Every structure is written in structure tokens, then in C-alpha cells.
XYZ file of N, CA and C in Angstrom:
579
model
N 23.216 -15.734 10.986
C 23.996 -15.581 12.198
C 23.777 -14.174 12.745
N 23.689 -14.403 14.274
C 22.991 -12.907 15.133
C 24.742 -12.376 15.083
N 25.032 -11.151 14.598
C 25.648 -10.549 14.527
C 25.789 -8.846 14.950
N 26.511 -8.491 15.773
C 25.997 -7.037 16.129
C 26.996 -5.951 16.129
N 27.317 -4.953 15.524
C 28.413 -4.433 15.481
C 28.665 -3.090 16.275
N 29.226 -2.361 16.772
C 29.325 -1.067 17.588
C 30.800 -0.391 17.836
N 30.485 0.942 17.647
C 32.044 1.327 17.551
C 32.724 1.192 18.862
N 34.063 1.438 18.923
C 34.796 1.361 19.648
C 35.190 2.339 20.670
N 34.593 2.568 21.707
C 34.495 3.698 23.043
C 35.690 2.804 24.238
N 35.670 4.291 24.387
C 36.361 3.657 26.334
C 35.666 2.671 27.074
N 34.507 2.190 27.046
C 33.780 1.960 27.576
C 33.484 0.210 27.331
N 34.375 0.199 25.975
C 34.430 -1.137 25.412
C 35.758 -1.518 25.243
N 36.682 -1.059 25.697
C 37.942 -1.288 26.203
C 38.249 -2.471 26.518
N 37.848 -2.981 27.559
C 37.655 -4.326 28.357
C 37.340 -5.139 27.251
N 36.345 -5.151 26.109
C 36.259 -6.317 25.081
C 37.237 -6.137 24.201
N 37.748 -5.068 23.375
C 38.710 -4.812 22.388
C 39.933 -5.317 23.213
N 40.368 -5.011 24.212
C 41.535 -6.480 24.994
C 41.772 -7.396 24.892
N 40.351 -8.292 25.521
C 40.227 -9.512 25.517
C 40.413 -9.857 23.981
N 39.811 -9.515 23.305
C 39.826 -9.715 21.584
C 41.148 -9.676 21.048
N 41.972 -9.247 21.111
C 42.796 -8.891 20.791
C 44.033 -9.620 22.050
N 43.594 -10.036 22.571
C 44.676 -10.830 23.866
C 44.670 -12.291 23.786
N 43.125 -12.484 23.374
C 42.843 -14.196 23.753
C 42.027 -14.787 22.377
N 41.994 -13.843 20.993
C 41.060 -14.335 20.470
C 41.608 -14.006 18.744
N 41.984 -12.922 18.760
C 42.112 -12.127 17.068
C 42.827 -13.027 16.215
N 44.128 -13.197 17.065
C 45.331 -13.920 15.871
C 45.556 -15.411 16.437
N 44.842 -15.912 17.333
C 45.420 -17.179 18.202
C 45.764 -18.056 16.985
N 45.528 -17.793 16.177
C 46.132 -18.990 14.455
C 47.659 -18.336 13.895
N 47.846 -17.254 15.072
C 48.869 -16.280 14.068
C 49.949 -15.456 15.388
N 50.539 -16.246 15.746
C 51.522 -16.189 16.884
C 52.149 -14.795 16.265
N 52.299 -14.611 15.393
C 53.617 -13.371 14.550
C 52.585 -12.233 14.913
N 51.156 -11.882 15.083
C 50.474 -10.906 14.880
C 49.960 -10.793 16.505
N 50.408 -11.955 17.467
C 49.526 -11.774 18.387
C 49.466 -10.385 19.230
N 48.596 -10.193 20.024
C 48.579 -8.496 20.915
C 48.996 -7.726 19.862
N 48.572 -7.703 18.811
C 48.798 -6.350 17.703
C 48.239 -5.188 18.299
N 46.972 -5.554 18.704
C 45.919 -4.302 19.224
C 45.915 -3.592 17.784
N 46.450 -3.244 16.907
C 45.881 -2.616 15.126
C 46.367 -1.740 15.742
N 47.574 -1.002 16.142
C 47.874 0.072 16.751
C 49.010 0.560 15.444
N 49.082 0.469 14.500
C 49.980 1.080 13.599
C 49.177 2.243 12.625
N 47.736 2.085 12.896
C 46.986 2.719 11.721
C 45.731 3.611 13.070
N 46.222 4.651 13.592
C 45.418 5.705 13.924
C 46.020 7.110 13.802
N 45.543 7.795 14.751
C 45.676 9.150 14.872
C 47.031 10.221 15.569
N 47.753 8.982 15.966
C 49.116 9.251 16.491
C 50.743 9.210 15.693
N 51.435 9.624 15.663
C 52.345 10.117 15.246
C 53.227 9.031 15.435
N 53.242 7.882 15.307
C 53.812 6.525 16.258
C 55.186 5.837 15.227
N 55.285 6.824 14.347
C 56.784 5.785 13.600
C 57.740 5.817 14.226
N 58.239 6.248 15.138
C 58.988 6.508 16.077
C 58.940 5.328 17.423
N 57.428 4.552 17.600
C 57.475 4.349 18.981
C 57.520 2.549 18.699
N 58.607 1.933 19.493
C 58.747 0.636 18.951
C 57.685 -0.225 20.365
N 56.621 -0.957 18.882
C 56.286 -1.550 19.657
C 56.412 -3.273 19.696
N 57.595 -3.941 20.001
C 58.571 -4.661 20.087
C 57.475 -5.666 20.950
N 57.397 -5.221 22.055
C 57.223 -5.494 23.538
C 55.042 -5.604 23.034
N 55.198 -6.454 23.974
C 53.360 -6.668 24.065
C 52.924 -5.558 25.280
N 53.626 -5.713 26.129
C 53.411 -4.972 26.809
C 52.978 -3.460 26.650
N 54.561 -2.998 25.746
C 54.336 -1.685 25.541
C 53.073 -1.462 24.451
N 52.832 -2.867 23.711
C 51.814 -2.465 23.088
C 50.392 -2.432 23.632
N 49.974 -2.747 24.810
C 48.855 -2.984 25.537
C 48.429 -1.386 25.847
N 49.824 -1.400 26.717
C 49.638 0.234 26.990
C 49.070 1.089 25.903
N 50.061 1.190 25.019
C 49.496 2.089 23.839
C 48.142 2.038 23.789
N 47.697 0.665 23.575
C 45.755 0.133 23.354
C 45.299 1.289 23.743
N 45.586 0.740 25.612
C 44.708 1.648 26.554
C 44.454 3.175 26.662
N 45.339 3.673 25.913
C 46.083 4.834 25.732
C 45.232 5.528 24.695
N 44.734 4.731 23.415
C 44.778 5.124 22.290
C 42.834 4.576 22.181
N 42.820 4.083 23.390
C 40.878 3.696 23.277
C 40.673 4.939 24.045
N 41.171 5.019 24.920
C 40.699 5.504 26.103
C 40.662 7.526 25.493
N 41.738 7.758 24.747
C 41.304 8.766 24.261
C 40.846 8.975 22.558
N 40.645 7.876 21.902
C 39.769 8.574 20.809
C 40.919 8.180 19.587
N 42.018 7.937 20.133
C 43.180 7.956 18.942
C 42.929 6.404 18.322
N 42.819 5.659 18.630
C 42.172 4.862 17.438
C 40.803 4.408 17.553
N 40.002 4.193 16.216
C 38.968 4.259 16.370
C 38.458 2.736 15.058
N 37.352 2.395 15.307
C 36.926 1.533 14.607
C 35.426 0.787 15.429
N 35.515 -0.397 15.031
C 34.357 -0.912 15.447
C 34.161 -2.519 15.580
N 33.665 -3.257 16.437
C 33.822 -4.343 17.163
C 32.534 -5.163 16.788
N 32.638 -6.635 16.226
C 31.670 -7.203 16.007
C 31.636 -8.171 16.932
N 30.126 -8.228 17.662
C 29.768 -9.558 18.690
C 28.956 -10.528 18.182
N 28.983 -11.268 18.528
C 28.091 -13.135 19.018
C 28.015 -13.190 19.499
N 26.832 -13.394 20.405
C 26.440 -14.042 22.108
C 27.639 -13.577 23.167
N 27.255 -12.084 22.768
C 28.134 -11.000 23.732
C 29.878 -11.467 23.759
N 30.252 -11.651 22.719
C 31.841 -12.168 22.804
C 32.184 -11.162 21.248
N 33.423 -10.579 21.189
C 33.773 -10.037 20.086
C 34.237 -11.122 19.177
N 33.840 -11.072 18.232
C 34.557 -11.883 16.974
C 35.178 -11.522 15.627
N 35.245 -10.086 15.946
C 35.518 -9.266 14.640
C 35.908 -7.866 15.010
N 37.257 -7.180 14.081
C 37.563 -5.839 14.459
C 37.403 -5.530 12.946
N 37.038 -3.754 13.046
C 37.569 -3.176 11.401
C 38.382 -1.847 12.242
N 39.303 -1.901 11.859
C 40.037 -0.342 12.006
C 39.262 0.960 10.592
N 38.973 1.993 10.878
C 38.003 2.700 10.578
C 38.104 4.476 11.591
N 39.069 5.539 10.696
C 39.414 6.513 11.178
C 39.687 7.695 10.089
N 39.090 8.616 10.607
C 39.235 9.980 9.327
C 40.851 10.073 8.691
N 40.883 9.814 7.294
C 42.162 9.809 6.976
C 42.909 10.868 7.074
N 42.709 11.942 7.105
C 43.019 13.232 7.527
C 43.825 13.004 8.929
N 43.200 12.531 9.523
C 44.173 12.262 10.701
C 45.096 11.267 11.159
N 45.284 10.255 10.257
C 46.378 9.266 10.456
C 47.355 9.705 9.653
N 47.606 10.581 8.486
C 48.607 10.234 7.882
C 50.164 10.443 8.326
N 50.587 10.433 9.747
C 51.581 10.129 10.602
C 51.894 9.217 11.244
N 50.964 7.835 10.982
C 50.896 7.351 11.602
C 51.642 6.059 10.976
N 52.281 5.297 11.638
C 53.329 4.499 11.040
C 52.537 3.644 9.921
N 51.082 2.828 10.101
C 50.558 1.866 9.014
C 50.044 2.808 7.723
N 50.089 3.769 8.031
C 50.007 5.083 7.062
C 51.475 5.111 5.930
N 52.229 5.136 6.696
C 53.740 5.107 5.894
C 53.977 3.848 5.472
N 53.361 2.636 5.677
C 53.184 1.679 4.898
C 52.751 1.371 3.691
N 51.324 1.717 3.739
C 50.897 1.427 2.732
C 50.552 2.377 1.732
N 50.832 3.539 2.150
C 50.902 4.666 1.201
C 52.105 4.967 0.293
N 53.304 4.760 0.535
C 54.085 4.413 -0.388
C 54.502 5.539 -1.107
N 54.618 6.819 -0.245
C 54.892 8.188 -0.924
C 53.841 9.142 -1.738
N 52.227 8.659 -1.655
C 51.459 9.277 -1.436
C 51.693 10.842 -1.198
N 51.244 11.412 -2.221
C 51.027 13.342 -1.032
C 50.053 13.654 -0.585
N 50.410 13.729 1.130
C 49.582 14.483 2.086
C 49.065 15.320 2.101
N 49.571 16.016 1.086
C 49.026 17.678 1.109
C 47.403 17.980 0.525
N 46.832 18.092 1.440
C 45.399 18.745 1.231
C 44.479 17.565 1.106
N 44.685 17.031 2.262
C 43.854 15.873 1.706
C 42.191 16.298 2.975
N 41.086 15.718 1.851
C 40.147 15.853 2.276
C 39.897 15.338 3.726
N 39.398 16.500 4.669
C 39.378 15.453 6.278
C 37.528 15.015 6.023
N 37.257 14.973 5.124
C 35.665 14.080 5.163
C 35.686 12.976 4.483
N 36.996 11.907 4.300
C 37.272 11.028 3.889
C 37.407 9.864 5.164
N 36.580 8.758 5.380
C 36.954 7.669 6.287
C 37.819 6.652 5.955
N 38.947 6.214 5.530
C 39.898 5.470 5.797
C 39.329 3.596 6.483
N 39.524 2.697 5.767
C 39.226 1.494 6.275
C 40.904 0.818 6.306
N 41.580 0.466 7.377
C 42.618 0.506 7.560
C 43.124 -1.449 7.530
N 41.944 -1.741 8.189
C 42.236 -3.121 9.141
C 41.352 -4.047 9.253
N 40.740 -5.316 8.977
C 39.675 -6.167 9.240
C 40.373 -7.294 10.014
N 40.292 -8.079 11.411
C 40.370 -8.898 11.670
C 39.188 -9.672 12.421
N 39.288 -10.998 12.066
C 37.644 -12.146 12.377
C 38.083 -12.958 13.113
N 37.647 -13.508 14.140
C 38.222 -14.748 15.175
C 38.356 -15.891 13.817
N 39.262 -16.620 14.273
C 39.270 -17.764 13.040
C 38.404 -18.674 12.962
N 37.826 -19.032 14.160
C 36.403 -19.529 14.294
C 35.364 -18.785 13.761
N 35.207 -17.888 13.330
C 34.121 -17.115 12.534
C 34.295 -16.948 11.427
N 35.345 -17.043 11.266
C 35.894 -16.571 9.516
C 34.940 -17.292 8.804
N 34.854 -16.657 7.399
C 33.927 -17.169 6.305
C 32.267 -16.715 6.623
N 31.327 -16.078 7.513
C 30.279 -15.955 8.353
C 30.222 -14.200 7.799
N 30.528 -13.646 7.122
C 30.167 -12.305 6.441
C 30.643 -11.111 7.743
N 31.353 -11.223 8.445
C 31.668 -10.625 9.786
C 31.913 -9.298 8.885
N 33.062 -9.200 8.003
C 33.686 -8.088 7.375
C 32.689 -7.862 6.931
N 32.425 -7.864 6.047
C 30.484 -7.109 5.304
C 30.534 -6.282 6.256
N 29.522 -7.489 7.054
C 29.113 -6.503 7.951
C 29.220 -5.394 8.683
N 30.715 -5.466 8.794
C 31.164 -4.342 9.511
C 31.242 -2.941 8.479
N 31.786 -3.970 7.501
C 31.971 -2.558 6.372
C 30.629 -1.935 6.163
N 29.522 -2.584 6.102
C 28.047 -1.430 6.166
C 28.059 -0.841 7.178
N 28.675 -1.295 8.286
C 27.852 -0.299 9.571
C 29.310 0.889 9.123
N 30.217 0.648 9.187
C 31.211 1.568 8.916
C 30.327 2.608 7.721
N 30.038 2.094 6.392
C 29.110 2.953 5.468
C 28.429 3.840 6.234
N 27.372 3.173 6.880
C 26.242 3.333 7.268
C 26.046 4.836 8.398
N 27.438 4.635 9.508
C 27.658 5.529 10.086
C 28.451 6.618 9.518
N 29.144 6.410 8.482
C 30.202 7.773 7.962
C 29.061 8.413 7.409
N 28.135 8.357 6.363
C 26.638 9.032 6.416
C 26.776 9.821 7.164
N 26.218 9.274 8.417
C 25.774 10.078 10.348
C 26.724 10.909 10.239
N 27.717 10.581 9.678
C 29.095 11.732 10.434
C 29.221 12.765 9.519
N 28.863 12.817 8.349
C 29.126 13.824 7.379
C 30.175 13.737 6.650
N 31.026 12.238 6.362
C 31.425 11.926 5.468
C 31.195 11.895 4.179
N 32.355 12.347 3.245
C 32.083 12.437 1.369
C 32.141 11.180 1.014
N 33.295 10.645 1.512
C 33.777 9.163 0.827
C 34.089 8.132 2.107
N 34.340 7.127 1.654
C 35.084 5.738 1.932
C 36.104 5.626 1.214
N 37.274 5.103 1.816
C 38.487 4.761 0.819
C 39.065 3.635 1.727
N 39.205 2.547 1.059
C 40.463 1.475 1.009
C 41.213 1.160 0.327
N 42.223 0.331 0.861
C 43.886 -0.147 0.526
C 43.877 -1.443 0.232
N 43.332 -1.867 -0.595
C 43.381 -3.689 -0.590
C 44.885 -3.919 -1.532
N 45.003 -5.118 -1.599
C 46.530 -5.778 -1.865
C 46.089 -5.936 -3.154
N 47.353 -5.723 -4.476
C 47.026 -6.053 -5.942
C 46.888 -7.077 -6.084
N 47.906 -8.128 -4.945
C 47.912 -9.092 -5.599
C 47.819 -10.121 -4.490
N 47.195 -11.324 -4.488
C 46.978 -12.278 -3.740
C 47.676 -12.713 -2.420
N 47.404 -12.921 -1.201
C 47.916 -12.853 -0.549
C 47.582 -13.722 0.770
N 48.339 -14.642 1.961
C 47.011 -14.913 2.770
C 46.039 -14.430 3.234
N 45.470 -14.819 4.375
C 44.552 -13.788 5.105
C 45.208 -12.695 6.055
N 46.626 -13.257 6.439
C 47.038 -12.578 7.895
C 47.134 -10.543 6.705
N 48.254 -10.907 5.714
C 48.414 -9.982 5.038
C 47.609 -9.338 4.060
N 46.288 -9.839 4.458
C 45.425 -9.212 3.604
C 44.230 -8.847 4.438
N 44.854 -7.865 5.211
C 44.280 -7.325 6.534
C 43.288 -6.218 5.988
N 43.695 -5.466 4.982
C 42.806 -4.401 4.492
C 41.876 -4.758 3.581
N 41.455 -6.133 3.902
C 39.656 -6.470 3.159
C 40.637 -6.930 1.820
N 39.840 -7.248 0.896
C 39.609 -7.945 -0.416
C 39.235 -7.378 -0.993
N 39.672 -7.080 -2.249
C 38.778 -6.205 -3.319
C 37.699 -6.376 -3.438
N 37.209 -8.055 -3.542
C 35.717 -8.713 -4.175
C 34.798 -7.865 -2.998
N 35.403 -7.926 -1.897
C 34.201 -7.129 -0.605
C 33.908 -5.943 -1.163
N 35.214 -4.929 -1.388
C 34.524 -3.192 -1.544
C 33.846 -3.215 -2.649
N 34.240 -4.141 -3.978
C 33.509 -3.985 -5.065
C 31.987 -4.383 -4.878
N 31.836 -5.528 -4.393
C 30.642 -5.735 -3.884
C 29.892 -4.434 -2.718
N 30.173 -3.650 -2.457
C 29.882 -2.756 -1.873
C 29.622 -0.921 -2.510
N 29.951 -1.457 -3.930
C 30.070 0.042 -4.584
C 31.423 0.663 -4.219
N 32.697 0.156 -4.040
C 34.141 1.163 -4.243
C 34.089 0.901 -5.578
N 34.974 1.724 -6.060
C 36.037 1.973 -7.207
C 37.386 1.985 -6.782
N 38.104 1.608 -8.086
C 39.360 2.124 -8.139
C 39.704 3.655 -8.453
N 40.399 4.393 -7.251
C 40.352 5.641 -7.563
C 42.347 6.051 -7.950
N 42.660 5.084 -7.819
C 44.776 5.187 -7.655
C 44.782 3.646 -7.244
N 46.676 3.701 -7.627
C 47.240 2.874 -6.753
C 48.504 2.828 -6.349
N 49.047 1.963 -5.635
C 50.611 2.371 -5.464
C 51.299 1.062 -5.895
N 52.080 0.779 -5.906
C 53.224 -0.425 -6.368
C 52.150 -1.641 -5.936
N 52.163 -1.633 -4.339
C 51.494 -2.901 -3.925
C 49.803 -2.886 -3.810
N 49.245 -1.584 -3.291
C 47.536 -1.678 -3.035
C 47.044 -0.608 -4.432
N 45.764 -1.329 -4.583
C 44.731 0.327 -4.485
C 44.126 0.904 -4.198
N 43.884 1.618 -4.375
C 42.909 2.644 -3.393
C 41.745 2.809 -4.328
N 40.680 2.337 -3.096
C 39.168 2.185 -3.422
C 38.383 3.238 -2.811
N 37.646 3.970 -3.473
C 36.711 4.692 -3.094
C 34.923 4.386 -3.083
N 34.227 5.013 -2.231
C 33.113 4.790 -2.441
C 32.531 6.232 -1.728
N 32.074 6.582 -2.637
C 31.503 8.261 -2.379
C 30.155 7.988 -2.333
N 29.685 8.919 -1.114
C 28.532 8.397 0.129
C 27.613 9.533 -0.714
């Protein structure tokens, strides 16, 4: 399957919408217009996003300048796949941060660490290696960037798909993570570049 992946610019705004408006969760009414807006670079435990609306805004808000970041997988020019994907150094204010970290200390944490936050696949694609994929180009580019590591949050313990948003263990292991910690519910996987 022709698969093509590319990060997420202002410029691709207009598809990360649509994706996320007409396509991400349509199996999952509870998640719909998420936009993955709990896990970037903003300070957002504070900002309720209740409202679709107010969460759209945020999107536009948060593509358009750089505050969340990740990368978009296509098929015959249609998105079918998101990974949330942002220097951990800079989310840890950020409300999906206070989730799954679980009292974690902030203090001194490496900013050449990339953070894999989020995987979602149209449900029509699911099963088609979309996540892989993304997770190499995510690899592939933290390289380019002068990244040390990779780190993810996968769930200890079994879970559906909606809540098992931060990938699968079997993926990072298959990819070279480790277990580097964990907290009550995830662990944290590393893969040093």
C-alpha cells in the first residue's frame, strides 16, 4: 500500500481538519474533533475544551503556529493517519502531559528527547502498517533534527484501540525501544538514535 507521510505545517492545515472533522474517530463519537490538542507545547490545563468549536480554534491556533506538531499519513492524496510527535521538553505543561505522566519530575529534562504522544488511523485503514510507518519517518527525521532519543507512553495493560492511542508496545519493541521507567498505568519506552 502507497503510503506517504509528512509533517505537519500551516500549510497542511486544511488536511489535518478535514482528518480530524470527517475522518479520525467517525467509529468513536466520544473522541470526535479531538484535533490531539491535549499533548503539545501549550500550557492548556486550564483551557476547557468542552466545545468542538473551541476546539477547532485551538487546532488552527496551534498548526498555524508550531505549537503542535506531528505528522500526517496519505493515500491517494486523502489523510488516513495522525502521530502526535513533539520535543518533550516542551510539552510538559501541557494537559496530556499531566496525564500520563503521573507525577513524573520535570526537572532537567533533556530538550533532545522527541516524545510520541498520539497515533490515530482512519478505521478504514486500520491494520495496513499506517503507525509503523509513521513511527520511522518520526525516527527517521528526529536523526535530521539532532535528536538523542525517542520516548513513548504505551498502556501496561490491554486496552481498546480508542485508549490505546499511544501505540502498542509490540510496535516500539519492534522498532528498537526499551523499557526505560514506568508509572502506575504506562511505560516509558526509549529508543536512543
Amino acid at each position: 500500500m502507497d503510503i506517504q507521510i509528512f509533517r505537519l505545517t500551516p500549510e497542511r492545515l486544511d488536511d489535518y481538519l478535514y482528518f480530524f472533522e470527517n475522518v479520525a474517530h467517525t467509529d468513536n463519537k466520544e473522541w470526535d474533533r479531538c484535533y490531539c490538542l491535549n499533548y503539545c507545547s501549550d500550557a492548556n490545563t486550564s483551557v476547557d475544551f468542552q466545545s468542538p468549536d473551541v476546539r477547532r480554534k485551538y487546532a488552527v491556533k496551534y498548526v498555524n503556529s508550531g505549537i503542535i506538531q506531528g505528522y500526517l499519513a496519505y493515500h491517494d492524496n486523502n489523510v488516513v493517519g495522525w502521530c502526535n510527535a513533539n520535543r518533550k521538553s516542551d510539552c510538559m505543561q501541557c494537559g496530556g502531559w499531566k496525564y500520563i505522566s503521573e507525577n513524573i519530575s520535570s526537572n532537567n529534562i533533556d530538550d533532545k528527547i522527541k516524545s510520541i504522544f498520539c497515533f490515530t488511523v482512519a478505521p478504514n485503514m486500520r491494520g495496513n502498517g499506517i503507525a509503523e510507518k509513521l513511527l520511522r519517518q518520526v525516527c527517521e527525521d528526529a536523526i535530521q533534527d539532532g535528536y538523542n532519543c525517542i520516548e513513548s507512553y504505551p498502556n501496561k495493560v490491554e486496552s481498546d484501540m480508542y485508549y490505546n492511542y499511544a501505540g502498542p508496545m509490540p510496535l516500539y519493541q519492534k522498532l528498537g525501544f526499551t523499557i526505560v521507567g514506568e508509572t502506575e498505568q504506562r511505560y516509558i519506552m526509549q529508543k536512543n538514535l
